[in-house]
PDB file of C-alpha atoms in Angstrom:
ATOM      1  CA  MET E  10     139.004 -37.769-156.773  1.00  0.00           C
ATOM      2  CA  ALA E  11     141.012 -38.862-159.760  1.00  0.00           C
ATOM      3  CA  ARG E  12     141.662 -42.522-160.632  1.00  0.00           C
ATOM      4  CA  GLN E  13     144.827 -44.201-159.547  1.00  0.00           C
ATOM      5  CA  LEU E  14     147.538 -43.436-162.157  1.00  0.00           C
ATOM      6  CA  ASP E  15     149.338 -46.426-163.874  1.00  0.00           C
ATOM      7  CA  TYR E  16     152.928 -47.269-162.906  1.00  0.00           C
ATOM      8  CA  LEU E  17     154.627 -45.899-165.963  1.00  0.00           C
ATOM      9  CA  THR E  18     152.934 -42.537-165.511  1.00  0.00           C
ATOM     10  CA  LEU E  19     153.936 -42.457-161.840  1.00  0.00           C
ATOM     11  CA  ARG E  20     157.628 -43.234-162.862  1.00  0.00           C
ATOM     12  CA  ALA E  21     157.581 -40.371-165.231  1.00  0.00           C
ATOM     13  CA  ILE E  22     156.056 -37.947-162.679  1.00  0.00           C
ATOM     14  CA  PHE E  23     158.481 -38.824-159.952  1.00  0.00           C
ATOM     15  CA  ALA E  24     161.391 -38.613-162.421  1.00  0.00           C
ATOM     16  CA  ARG E  25     160.524 -35.115-163.190  1.00  0.00           C
ATOM     17  CA  PHE E  26     160.323 -34.267-159.483  1.00  0.00           C
ATOM     18  CA  ALA E  27     163.639 -35.851-158.839  1.00  0.00           C
ATOM     19  CA  ALA E  28     165.257 -34.002-161.876  1.00  0.00           C
ATOM     20  CA  ALA E  29     163.967 -30.668-160.544  1.00  0.00           C
ATOM     21  CA  ASP E  30     164.994 -31.295-156.899  1.00  0.00           C
ATOM     22  CA  PRO E  31     167.114 -34.552-156.334  1.00  0.00           C
ATOM     23  CA  ALA E  32     167.273 -34.176-152.494  1.00  0.00           C
ATOM     24  CA  PRO E  33     164.225 -32.310-151.192  1.00  0.00           C
ATOM     25  CA  GLU E  34     164.296 -31.214-147.564  1.00  0.00           C
ATOM     26  CA  GLY E  35     161.654 -30.362-145.061  1.00  0.00           C
ATOM     27  CA  GLU E  36     161.280 -26.650-144.189  1.00  0.00           C
ATOM     28  CA  LEU E  37     161.177 -27.054-140.379  1.00  0.00           C
ATOM     29  CA  GLU E  38     164.442 -25.822-138.727  1.00  0.00           C
ATOM     30  CA  HIS E  39     166.020 -28.298-136.384  1.00  0.00           C
ATOM     31  CA  THR E  40     169.479 -29.342-135.013  1.00  0.00           C
ATOM     32  CA  ASN E  41     168.904 -32.924-133.877  1.00  0.00           C
ATOM     33  CA  ALA E  42     166.284 -35.593-133.660  1.00  0.00           C
ATOM     34  CA  PHE E  43     164.673 -33.971-130.505  1.00  0.00           C
ATOM     35  CA  THR E  44     164.345 -30.526-131.947  1.00  0.00           C
ATOM     36  CA  LEU E  45     162.919 -32.016-135.114  1.00  0.00           C
ATOM     37  CA  LEU E  46     160.361 -33.973-133.076  1.00  0.00           C
ATOM     38  CA  VAL E  47     159.370 -30.866-131.220  1.00  0.00           C
ATOM     39  CA  ALA E  48     159.186 -28.709-134.289  1.00  0.00           C
ATOM     40  CA  VAL E  49     156.929 -31.224-135.978  1.00  0.00           C
ATOM     41  CA  ALA E  50     154.674 -31.551-132.905  1.00  0.00           C
ATOM     42  CA  LEU E  51     154.394 -27.719-132.810  1.00  0.00           C
ATOM     43  CA  SER E  52     153.614 -27.441-136.506  1.00  0.00           C
ATOM     44  CA  ALA E  53     150.162 -29.049-136.205  1.00  0.00           C
ATOM     45  CA  GLN E  54     147.642 -26.437-137.476  1.00  0.00           C
ATOM     46  CA  ALA E  55     150.496 -23.871-137.877  1.00  0.00           C
ATOM     47  CA  THR E  56     152.792 -22.815-140.704  1.00  0.00           C
ATOM     48  CA  ASP E  57     156.388 -23.903-140.885  1.00  0.00           C
ATOM     49  CA  VAL E  58     157.458 -20.262-141.145  1.00  0.00           C
ATOM     50  CA  GLY E  59     155.592 -19.480-137.887  1.00  0.00           C
ATOM     51  CA  VAL E  60     157.051 -22.491-136.074  1.00  0.00           C
ATOM     52  CA  ASN E  61     160.550 -21.620-137.174  1.00  0.00           C
ATOM     53  CA  ARG E  62     160.135 -18.064-136.009  1.00  0.00           C
ATOM     54  CA  ALA E  63     159.264 -19.392-132.546  1.00  0.00           C
ATOM     55  CA  THR E  64     161.714 -22.240-132.238  1.00  0.00           C
ATOM     56  CA  ARG E  65     164.965 -20.330-133.113  1.00  0.00           C
ATOM     57  CA  GLY E  66     164.980 -18.785-129.693  1.00  0.00           C
ATOM     58  CA  LEU E  67     163.578 -21.883-128.072  1.00  0.00           C
ATOM     59  CA  PHE E  68     166.121 -24.361-129.463  1.00  0.00           C
ATOM     60  CA  ALA E  69     168.993 -22.023-128.548  1.00  0.00           C
ATOM     61  CA  VAL E  70     168.215 -22.650-124.858  1.00  0.00           C
ATOM     62  CA  ALA E  71     166.468 -26.085-124.990  1.00  0.00           C
ATOM     63  CA  ASP E  72     167.699 -28.521-127.588  1.00  0.00           C
ATOM     64  CA  THR E  73     167.465 -31.662-125.382  1.00  0.00           C
ATOM     65  CA  PRO E  74     164.755 -33.253-123.380  1.00  0.00           C
ATOM     66  CA  GLU E  75     166.681 -32.386-120.118  1.00  0.00           C
ATOM     67  CA  LYS E  76     166.915 -28.712-121.095  1.00  0.00           C
ATOM     68  CA  MET E  77     163.245 -28.576-122.087  1.00  0.00           C
ATOM     69  CA  LEU E  78     162.300 -29.848-118.684  1.00  0.00           C
ATOM     70  CA  ALA E  79     164.436 -27.430-117.031  1.00  0.00           C
ATOM     71  CA  LEU E  80     162.832 -24.609-119.037  1.00  0.00           C
ATOM     72  CA  GLY E  81     159.445 -25.827-117.866  1.00  0.00           C
ATOM     73  CA  GLU E  82     156.002 -25.343-119.232  1.00  0.00           C
ATOM     74  CA  ASP E  83     155.759 -21.539-118.547  1.00  0.00           C
ATOM     75  CA  GLY E  84     159.260 -20.966-120.009  1.00  0.00           C
ATOM     76  CA  LEU E  85     158.237 -22.896-123.034  1.00  0.00           C
ATOM     77  CA  ILE E  86     155.084 -20.988-123.510  1.00  0.00           C
ATOM     78  CA  ALA E  87     157.002 -17.701-123.508  1.00  0.00           C
ATOM     79  CA  HIS E  88     158.741 -18.929-126.665  1.00  0.00           C
ATOM     80  CA  ILE E  89     155.813 -20.557-128.506  1.00  0.00           C
ATOM     81  CA  ARG E  90     152.880 -18.133-127.587  1.00  0.00           C
ATOM     82  CA  THR E  91     152.503 -17.108-131.288  1.00  0.00           C
ATOM     83  CA  ILE E  92     151.729 -20.724-132.350  1.00  0.00           C
ATOM     84  CA  GLY E  93     148.258 -21.888-132.348  1.00  0.00           C
ATOM     85  CA  LEU E  94     147.098 -24.186-129.517  1.00  0.00           C
ATOM     86  CA  TYR E  95     150.252 -23.282-127.642  1.00  0.00           C
ATOM     87  CA  ARG E  96     149.150 -24.355-124.130  1.00  0.00           C
ATOM     88  CA  ASN E  97     148.212 -27.821-125.233  1.00  0.00           C
ATOM     89  CA  LYS E  98     151.470 -28.142-127.335  1.00  0.00           C
ATOM     90  CA  ALA E  99     153.534 -26.909-124.320  1.00  0.00           C
ATOM     91  CA  ARG E 100     152.018 -29.454-122.018  1.00  0.00           C
ATOM     92  CA  HIS E 101     152.658 -32.225-124.714  1.00  0.00           C
ATOM     93  CA  VAL E 102     156.276 -31.144-125.229  1.00  0.00           C
ATOM     94  CA  ILE E 103     157.155 -31.222-121.661  1.00  0.00           C
ATOM     95  CA  ALA E 104     155.340 -34.491-121.154  1.00  0.00           C
ATOM     96  CA  LEU E 105     157.044 -36.144-124.156  1.00  0.00           C
ATOM     97  CA  SER E 106     160.470 -34.642-122.744  1.00  0.00           C
ATOM     98  CA  ARG E 107     159.856 -36.528-119.551  1.00  0.00           C
ATOM     99  CA  ARG E 108     158.940 -39.795-121.212  1.00  0.00           C
ATOM    100  CA  LEU E 109     162.021 -39.626-123.334  1.00  0.00           C
ATOM    101  CA  ILE E 110     164.236 -39.287-120.281  1.00  0.00           C
ATOM    102  CA  ASP E 111     162.326 -41.917-118.228  1.00  0.00           C
ATOM    103  CA  ASP E 112     161.714 -44.518-120.970  1.00  0.00           C
ATOM    104  CA  PHE E 113     164.217 -43.850-123.760  1.00  0.00           C
ATOM    105  CA  GLY E 114     167.290 -42.636-122.051  1.00  0.00           C
ATOM    106  CA  GLY E 115     166.873 -39.123-123.264  1.00  0.00           C
ATOM    107  CA  GLU E 116     167.069 -40.317-126.925  1.00  0.00           C
ATOM    108  CA  VAL E 117     164.390 -40.087-129.636  1.00  0.00           C
ATOM    109  CA  PRO E 118     163.284 -43.547-130.604  1.00  0.00           C
ATOM    110  CA  CYS E 119     163.536 -44.675-134.260  1.00  0.00           C
ATOM    111  CA  SER E 120     160.308 -46.833-134.424  1.00  0.00           C
ATOM    112  CA  ARG E 121     156.832 -45.619-135.276  1.00  0.00           C
ATOM    113  CA  ALA E 122     155.219 -47.470-132.370  1.00  0.00           C
ATOM    114  CA  ALA E 123     157.640 -45.947-129.771  1.00  0.00           C
ATOM    115  CA  LEU E 124     157.351 -42.414-131.253  1.00  0.00           C
ATOM    116  CA  GLN E 125     153.470 -42.675-131.271  1.00  0.00           C
ATOM    117  CA  SER E 126     153.612 -43.704-127.534  1.00  0.00           C
ATOM    118  CA  LEU E 127     154.882 -40.312-126.716  1.00  0.00           C
ATOM    119  CA  PRO E 128     152.354 -37.607-125.607  1.00  0.00           C
ATOM    120  CA  GLY E 129     151.070 -35.594-128.557  1.00  0.00           C
ATOM    121  CA  VAL E 130     152.763 -37.609-131.148  1.00  0.00           C
ATOM    122  CA  GLY E 131     150.437 -38.988-133.807  1.00  0.00           C
ATOM    123  CA  ARG E 132     151.180 -41.114-136.905  1.00  0.00           C
ATOM    124  CA  LYS E 133     151.972 -38.083-139.166  1.00  0.00           C
ATOM    125  CA  THR E 134     154.530 -36.688-136.718  1.00  0.00           C
ATOM    126  CA  ALA E 135     156.160 -40.009-136.193  1.00  0.00           C
ATOM    127  CA  ASN E 136     156.353 -40.540-140.020  1.00  0.00           C
ATOM    128  CA  VAL E 137     157.964 -37.142-140.426  1.00  0.00           C
ATOM    129  CA  VAL E 138     160.665 -37.864-137.923  1.00  0.00           C
ATOM    130  CA  LEU E 139     161.216 -41.336-139.316  1.00  0.00           C
ATOM    131  CA  ASN E 140     161.548 -39.959-142.842  1.00  0.00           C
ATOM    132  CA  MET E 141     163.542 -36.661-142.114  1.00  0.00           C
ATOM    133  CA  TRP E 142     165.907 -37.999-139.506  1.00  0.00           C
ATOM    134  CA  TRP E 143     166.445 -41.722-140.156  1.00  0.00           C
ATOM    135  CA  GLY E 144     165.808 -41.697-143.985  1.00  0.00           C
ATOM    136  CA  MET E 145     163.010 -44.155-143.770  1.00  0.00           C
ATOM    137  CA  PRO E 146     160.435 -44.164-146.614  1.00  0.00           C
ATOM    138  CA  ALA E 147     157.723 -43.215-144.252  1.00  0.00           C
ATOM    139  CA  GLN E 148     154.878 -41.065-145.851  1.00  0.00           C
ATOM    140  CA  ALA E 149     153.387 -38.356-143.605  1.00  0.00           C
ATOM    141  CA  VAL E 150     150.104 -37.307-145.255  1.00  0.00           C
ATOM    142  CA  ASP E 151     149.182 -33.634-144.584  1.00  0.00           C
ATOM    143  CA  THR E 152     146.586 -31.523-146.259  1.00  0.00           C
ATOM    144  CA  HIS E 153     148.973 -30.806-149.104  1.00  0.00           C
ATOM    145  CA  ILE E 154     149.708 -34.449-149.904  1.00  0.00           C
ATOM    146  CA  PHE E 155     146.014 -35.350-149.384  1.00  0.00           C
ATOM    147  CA  ARG E 156     144.995 -32.790-151.995  1.00  0.00           C
ATOM    148  CA  VAL E 157     147.724 -33.555-154.470  1.00  0.00           C
ATOM    149  CA  GLY E 158     147.304 -37.325-154.112  1.00  0.00           C
ATOM    150  CA  ASN E 159     143.575 -37.081-154.995  1.00  0.00           C
ATOM    151  CA  ARG E 160     143.626 -34.225-157.509  1.00  0.00           C
ATOM    152  CA  THR E 161     146.387 -35.802-159.614  1.00  0.00           C
ATOM    153  CA  GLY E 162     145.620 -39.540-159.181  1.00  0.00           C
ATOM    154  CA  ILE E 163     149.254 -40.040-157.701  1.00  0.00           C
ATOM    155  CA  ALA E 164     147.693 -41.482-154.588  1.00  0.00           C
ATOM    156  CA  PRO E 165     143.910 -41.222-154.332  1.00  0.00           C
ATOM    157  CA  GLY E 166     142.019 -41.978-151.149  1.00  0.00           C
ATOM    158  CA  LYS E 167     139.086 -40.858-148.992  1.00  0.00           C
ATOM    159  CA  THR E 168     141.156 -40.721-145.896  1.00  0.00           C
ATOM    160  CA  VAL E 169     144.749 -39.798-144.954  1.00  0.00           C
ATOM    161  CA  ASP E 170     145.466 -43.438-144.055  1.00  0.00           C
ATOM    162  CA  ALA E 171     144.245 -44.439-147.499  1.00  0.00           C
ATOM    163  CA  VAL E 172     146.361 -41.861-149.263  1.00  0.00           C
ATOM    164  CA  GLU E 173     149.310 -43.078-147.223  1.00  0.00           C
ATOM    165  CA  ARG E 174     148.747 -46.725-148.259  1.00  0.00           C
ATOM    166  CA  ALA E 175     148.399 -45.513-151.906  1.00  0.00           C
ATOM    167  CA  ILE E 176     151.762 -43.909-151.809  1.00  0.00           C
ATOM    168  CA  GLU E 177     153.339 -46.969-150.357  1.00  0.00           C
ATOM    169  CA  ASP E 178     151.560 -49.390-152.645  1.00  0.00           C
ATOM    170  CA  HIS E 179     151.887 -47.430-155.979  1.00  0.00           C
ATOM    171  CA  VAL E 180     154.856 -44.958-155.964  1.00  0.00           C
ATOM    172  CA  PRO E 181     157.972 -46.768-157.371  1.00  0.00           C
ATOM    173  CA  ALA E 182     160.187 -48.116-154.681  1.00  0.00           C
ATOM    174  CA  ASP E 183     163.206 -45.967-155.726  1.00  0.00           C
ATOM    175  CA  TYR E 184     161.222 -42.778-155.227  1.00  0.00           C
ATOM    176  CA  GLN E 185     159.700 -43.622-151.827  1.00  0.00           C
ATOM    177  CA  ARG E 186     162.402 -41.988-149.775  1.00  0.00           C
ATOM    178  CA  HIS E 187     161.625 -38.458-151.070  1.00  0.00           C
ATOM    179  CA  ALA E 188     157.913 -38.862-152.113  1.00  0.00           C
ATOM    180  CA  HIS E 189     156.662 -37.254-148.993  1.00  0.00           C
ATOM    181  CA  HIS E 190     158.716 -33.992-149.502  1.00  0.00           C
ATOM    182  CA  TRP E 191     158.247 -33.819-153.278  1.00  0.00           C
ATOM    183  CA  LEU E 192     154.484 -34.090-152.822  1.00  0.00           C
ATOM    184  CA  ILE E 193     154.328 -31.507-149.902  1.00  0.00           C
ATOM    185  CA  LEU E 194     156.329 -29.017-151.838  1.00  0.00           C
ATOM    186  CA  HIS E 195     154.386 -29.502-154.937  1.00  0.00           C
ATOM    187  CA  GLY E 196     151.143 -28.906-153.069  1.00  0.00           C
ATOM    188  CA  ARG E 197     152.568 -25.994-151.110  1.00  0.00           C
ATOM    189  CA  TYR E 198     153.939 -24.012-154.076  1.00  0.00           C
ATOM    190  CA  ILE E 199     152.333 -25.424-157.301  1.00  0.00           C
ATOM    191  CA  CYS E 200     149.249 -27.563-156.810  1.00  0.00           C
ATOM    192  CA  LYS E 201     147.738 -25.053-154.321  1.00  0.00           C
ATOM    193  CA  ALA E 202     144.130 -25.524-152.966  1.00  0.00           C
ATOM    194  CA  ARG E 203     142.354 -22.497-154.387  1.00  0.00           C
ATOM    195  CA  LYS E 204     144.299 -21.637-157.492  1.00  0.00           C
ATOM    196  CA  PRO E 205     146.797 -24.284-158.606  1.00  0.00           C
ATOM    197  CA  ALA E 206     149.654 -22.936-160.795  1.00  0.00           C
ATOM    198  CA  CYS E 207     149.051 -25.382-163.562  1.00  0.00           C
ATOM    199  CA  GLY E 208     150.777 -23.146-166.124  1.00  0.00           C
ATOM    200  CA  THR E 209     154.185 -23.686-164.380  1.00  0.00           C
ATOM    201  CA  CYS E 210     153.525 -27.304-163.187  1.00  0.00           C
ATOM    202  CA  PRO E 211     156.217 -29.708-164.199  1.00  0.00           C
ATOM    203  CA  ILE E 212     153.713 -32.627-164.478  1.00  0.00           C
ATOM    204  CA  HIS E 213     150.966 -30.645-166.256  1.00  0.00           C
ATOM    205  CA  ASP E 214     150.716 -33.067-169.223  1.00  0.00           C
ATOM    206  CA  LEU E 215     150.603 -36.104-166.993  1.00  0.00           C
ATOM    207  CA  CYS E 216     147.969 -34.899-164.670  1.00  0.00           C
ATOM    208  CA  PRO E 217     144.274 -35.718-165.164  1.00  0.00           C
ATOM    209  CA  PHE E 218     142.852 -32.808-163.125  1.00  0.00           C
ATOM    210  CA  GLU E 219     140.003 -31.440-165.285  1.00  0.00           C
ATOM    211  CA  GLU E 220     139.918 -27.892-163.891  1.00  0.00           C
ATOM    212  CA  LYS E 221     143.399 -26.890-164.945  1.00  0.00           C
ATOM    213  CA  THR E 222     144.179 -23.254-164.589  1.00  0.00           C
ATOM    214  CA  ALA E 223     145.887 -21.242-167.440  1.00  0.00           C
TER     215      ALA E 223
END
């Protein structure tokens, strides 16, 4: 785990991320807050590509909590069978759809506490929805961000919560809005787990990682 980078180095790193991709976006396909919430909930231990493949047909017929309930658990399973843990996820999606109707008037709430009160919705899922739909500077730490944060010193921490706090505490405020997506995309395509592409990394000279690849 690298030491926490200083403020000026962090500014330089995120300036480069911003120059390369000023408005990064998540790769989960969605049409509204509800479909985003469902897509993120389905993405646990699954790839965005696999989730998108399953949800294109699903969201064509069930893009609201009411339509999802009408589809039912068995109908939902028919669409998401290719996604890992699909039975548990289907149960959670149907349950959260019911809660949205009963407790929130069919609307997805815009607070972390309310989102986390929904079945199957943890802090990471809540933060993704807050960031992607409402533009809040919420930091959803997945395996990519955890790796990048620790490897580069951008946001070191022994737990995902510690990495989340490090991003909030140290990343310059004007870069907080998109930090989540810059770090995910960097980890997904450049700073990969087994063989990071250090030779094409835009922050190669600012990163203290000792085992850089050619």
